[in-house]
Every structure is written in structure tokens, then in C-alpha cells.
PDB file of C-alpha atoms in Angstrom:
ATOM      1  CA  UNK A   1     -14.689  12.480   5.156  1.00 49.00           C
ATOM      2  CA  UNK A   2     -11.611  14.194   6.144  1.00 59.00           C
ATOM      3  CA  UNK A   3      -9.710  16.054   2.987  1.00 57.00           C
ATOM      4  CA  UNK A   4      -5.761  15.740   2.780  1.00 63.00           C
ATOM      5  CA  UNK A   5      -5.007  19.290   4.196  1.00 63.00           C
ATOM      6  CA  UNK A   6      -0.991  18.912   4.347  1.00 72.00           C
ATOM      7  CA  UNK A   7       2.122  17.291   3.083  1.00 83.00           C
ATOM      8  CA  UNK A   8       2.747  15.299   6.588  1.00 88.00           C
ATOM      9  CA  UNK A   9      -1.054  13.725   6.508  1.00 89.00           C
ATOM     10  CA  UNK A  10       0.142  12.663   2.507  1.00 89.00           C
ATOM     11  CA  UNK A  11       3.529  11.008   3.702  1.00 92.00           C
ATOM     12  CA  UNK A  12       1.450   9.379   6.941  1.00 94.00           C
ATOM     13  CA  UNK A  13      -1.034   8.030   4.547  1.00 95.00           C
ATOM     14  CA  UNK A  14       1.821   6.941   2.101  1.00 96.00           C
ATOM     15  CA  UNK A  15       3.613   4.955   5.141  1.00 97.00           C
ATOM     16  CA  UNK A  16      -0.069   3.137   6.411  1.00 97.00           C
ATOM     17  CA  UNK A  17      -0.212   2.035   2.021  1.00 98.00           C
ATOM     18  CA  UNK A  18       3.140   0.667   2.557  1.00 98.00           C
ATOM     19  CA  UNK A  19       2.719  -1.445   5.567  1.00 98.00           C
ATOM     20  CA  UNK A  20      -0.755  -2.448   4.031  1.00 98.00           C
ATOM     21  CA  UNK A  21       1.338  -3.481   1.076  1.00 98.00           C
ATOM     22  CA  UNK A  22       3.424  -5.868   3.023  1.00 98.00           C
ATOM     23  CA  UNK A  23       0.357  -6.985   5.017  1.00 98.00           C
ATOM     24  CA  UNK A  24      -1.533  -7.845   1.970  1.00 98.00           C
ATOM     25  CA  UNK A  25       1.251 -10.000   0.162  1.00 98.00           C
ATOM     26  CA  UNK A  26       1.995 -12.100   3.238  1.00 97.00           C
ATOM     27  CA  UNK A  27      -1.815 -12.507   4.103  1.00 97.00           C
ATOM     28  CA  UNK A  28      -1.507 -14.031   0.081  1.00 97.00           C
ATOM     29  CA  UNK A  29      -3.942 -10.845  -1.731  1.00 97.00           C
ATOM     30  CA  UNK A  30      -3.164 -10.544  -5.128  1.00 97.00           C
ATOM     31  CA  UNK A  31      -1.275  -7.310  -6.034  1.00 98.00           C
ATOM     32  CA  UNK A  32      -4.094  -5.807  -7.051  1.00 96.00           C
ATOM     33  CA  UNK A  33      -5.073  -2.705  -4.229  1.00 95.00           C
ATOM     34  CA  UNK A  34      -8.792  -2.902  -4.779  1.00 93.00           C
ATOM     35  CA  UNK A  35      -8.763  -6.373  -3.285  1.00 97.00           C
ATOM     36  CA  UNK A  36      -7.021  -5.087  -0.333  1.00 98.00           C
ATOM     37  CA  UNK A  37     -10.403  -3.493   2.814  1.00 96.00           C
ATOM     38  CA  UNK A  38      -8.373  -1.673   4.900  1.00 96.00           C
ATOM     39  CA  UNK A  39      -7.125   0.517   2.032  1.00 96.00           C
ATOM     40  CA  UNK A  40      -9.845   1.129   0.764  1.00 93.00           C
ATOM     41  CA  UNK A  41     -11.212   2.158   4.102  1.00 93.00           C
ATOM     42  CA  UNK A  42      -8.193   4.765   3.745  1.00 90.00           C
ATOM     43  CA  UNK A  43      -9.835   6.462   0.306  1.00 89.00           C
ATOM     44  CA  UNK A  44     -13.324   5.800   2.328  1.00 89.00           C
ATOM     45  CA  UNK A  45     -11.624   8.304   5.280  1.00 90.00           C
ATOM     46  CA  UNK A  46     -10.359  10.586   3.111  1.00 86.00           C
ATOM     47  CA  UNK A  47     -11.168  13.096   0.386  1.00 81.00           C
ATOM     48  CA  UNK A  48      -7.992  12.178  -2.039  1.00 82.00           C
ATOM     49  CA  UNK A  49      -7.100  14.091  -4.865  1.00 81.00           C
ATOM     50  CA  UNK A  50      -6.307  11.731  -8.466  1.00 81.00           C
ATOM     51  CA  UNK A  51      -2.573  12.385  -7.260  1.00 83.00           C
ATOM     52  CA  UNK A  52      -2.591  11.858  -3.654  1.00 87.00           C
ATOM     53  CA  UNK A  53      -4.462   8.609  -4.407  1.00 91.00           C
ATOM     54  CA  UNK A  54      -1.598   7.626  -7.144  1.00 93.00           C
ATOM     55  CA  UNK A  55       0.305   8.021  -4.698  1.00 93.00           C
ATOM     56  CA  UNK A  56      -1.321   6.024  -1.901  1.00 96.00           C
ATOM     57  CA  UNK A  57      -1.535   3.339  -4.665  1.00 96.00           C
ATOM     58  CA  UNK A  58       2.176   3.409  -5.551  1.00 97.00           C
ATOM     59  CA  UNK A  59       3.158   2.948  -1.767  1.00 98.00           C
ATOM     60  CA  UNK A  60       1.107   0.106  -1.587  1.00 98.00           C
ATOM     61  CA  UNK A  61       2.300  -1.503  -4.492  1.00 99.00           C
ATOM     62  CA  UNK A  62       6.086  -0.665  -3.947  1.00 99.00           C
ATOM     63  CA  UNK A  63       5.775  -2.269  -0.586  1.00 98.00           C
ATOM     64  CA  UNK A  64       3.622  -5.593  -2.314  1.00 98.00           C
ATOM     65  CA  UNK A  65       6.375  -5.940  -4.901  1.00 98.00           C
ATOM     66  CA  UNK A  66       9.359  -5.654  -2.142  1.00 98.00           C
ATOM     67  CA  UNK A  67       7.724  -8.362  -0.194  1.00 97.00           C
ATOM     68  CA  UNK A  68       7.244 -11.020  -3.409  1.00 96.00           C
ATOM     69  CA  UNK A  69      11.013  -9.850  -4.130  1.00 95.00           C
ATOM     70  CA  UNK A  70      11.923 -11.067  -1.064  1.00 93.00           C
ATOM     71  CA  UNK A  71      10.560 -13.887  -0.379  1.00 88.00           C
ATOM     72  CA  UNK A  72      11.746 -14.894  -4.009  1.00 84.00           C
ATOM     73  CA  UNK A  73      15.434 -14.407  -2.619  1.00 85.00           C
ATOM     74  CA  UNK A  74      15.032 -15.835   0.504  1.00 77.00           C
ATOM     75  CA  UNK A  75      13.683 -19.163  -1.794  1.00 77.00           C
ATOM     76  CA  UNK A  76      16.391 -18.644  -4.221  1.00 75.00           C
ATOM     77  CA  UNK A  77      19.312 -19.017  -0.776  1.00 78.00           C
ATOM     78  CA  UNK A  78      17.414 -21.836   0.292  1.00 72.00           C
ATOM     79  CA  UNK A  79      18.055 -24.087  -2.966  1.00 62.00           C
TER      80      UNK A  79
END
């Protein structure tokens, strides 16, 4: 396991959670970020402090909840 050494590895890691996020609500997993492999594979890789994995978590999620907002406005134009 690799441990987060710098800032720039955080805010990489924070950007892969958000595109996972996205990923995961258009391949229809619930927003729940246990469900979701490939970031847990992420906390598998890497030796994440309580806060750096809050944090990982909250990109996900932000990204999850952006997509569902979406696609709730793009159903609300088309009615």
C-alpha cells in the first residue's frame, strides 16, 4: 500500500472519486460508496488517513448527487 505523501496525490485521488461518482450513478449504483469496486480498490491502494478518506468519500458523493440532479432537470425540460 502506498500512503498519501502530498497535497497533489489528495486532489488526484479526489478527481478519480469524482469521475467514479458520475460513473457509478449512470451505471445505476445506489449512492452508497461501499457498493461502488473501483473505489474501494482506491482505499485498497492507499494508506488513507480518516480525513483524506472523508474526503475521497465526499468527491464521490458530490459527483453522484450532481449526476441524479441532472438527469432530474434534463427530465423536468423534457415534460
Amino acid at each position: 500500500m502506498k500512503e498519501i505523501e502530498n497535497n497533489s496525490l489528495l486532489k488526484k485521488l479526489e478527481k478519480e472519486a469524482s469521475e467514479l461518482g458520475n460513473k457509478a450513478f449512470n451505471n445505476g449504483i445506489p449512492r452508497t460508496p461501499i457498493y461502488d469496486d473501483k473505489l474501494l480498490q482506491l482505499f485498497k491502494k492507499y494508506e488513507l488517513k480518516v480525513s483524506e478518506g472523508a474526503t475521497i468519500f465526499k468527491a464521490w458523493l458530490d459527483s453522484w448527487d450532481t449526476s441524479n440532479l441532472k438527469e432530474i432537470t434534463m427530465n423536468e425540460i423534457k415534460d
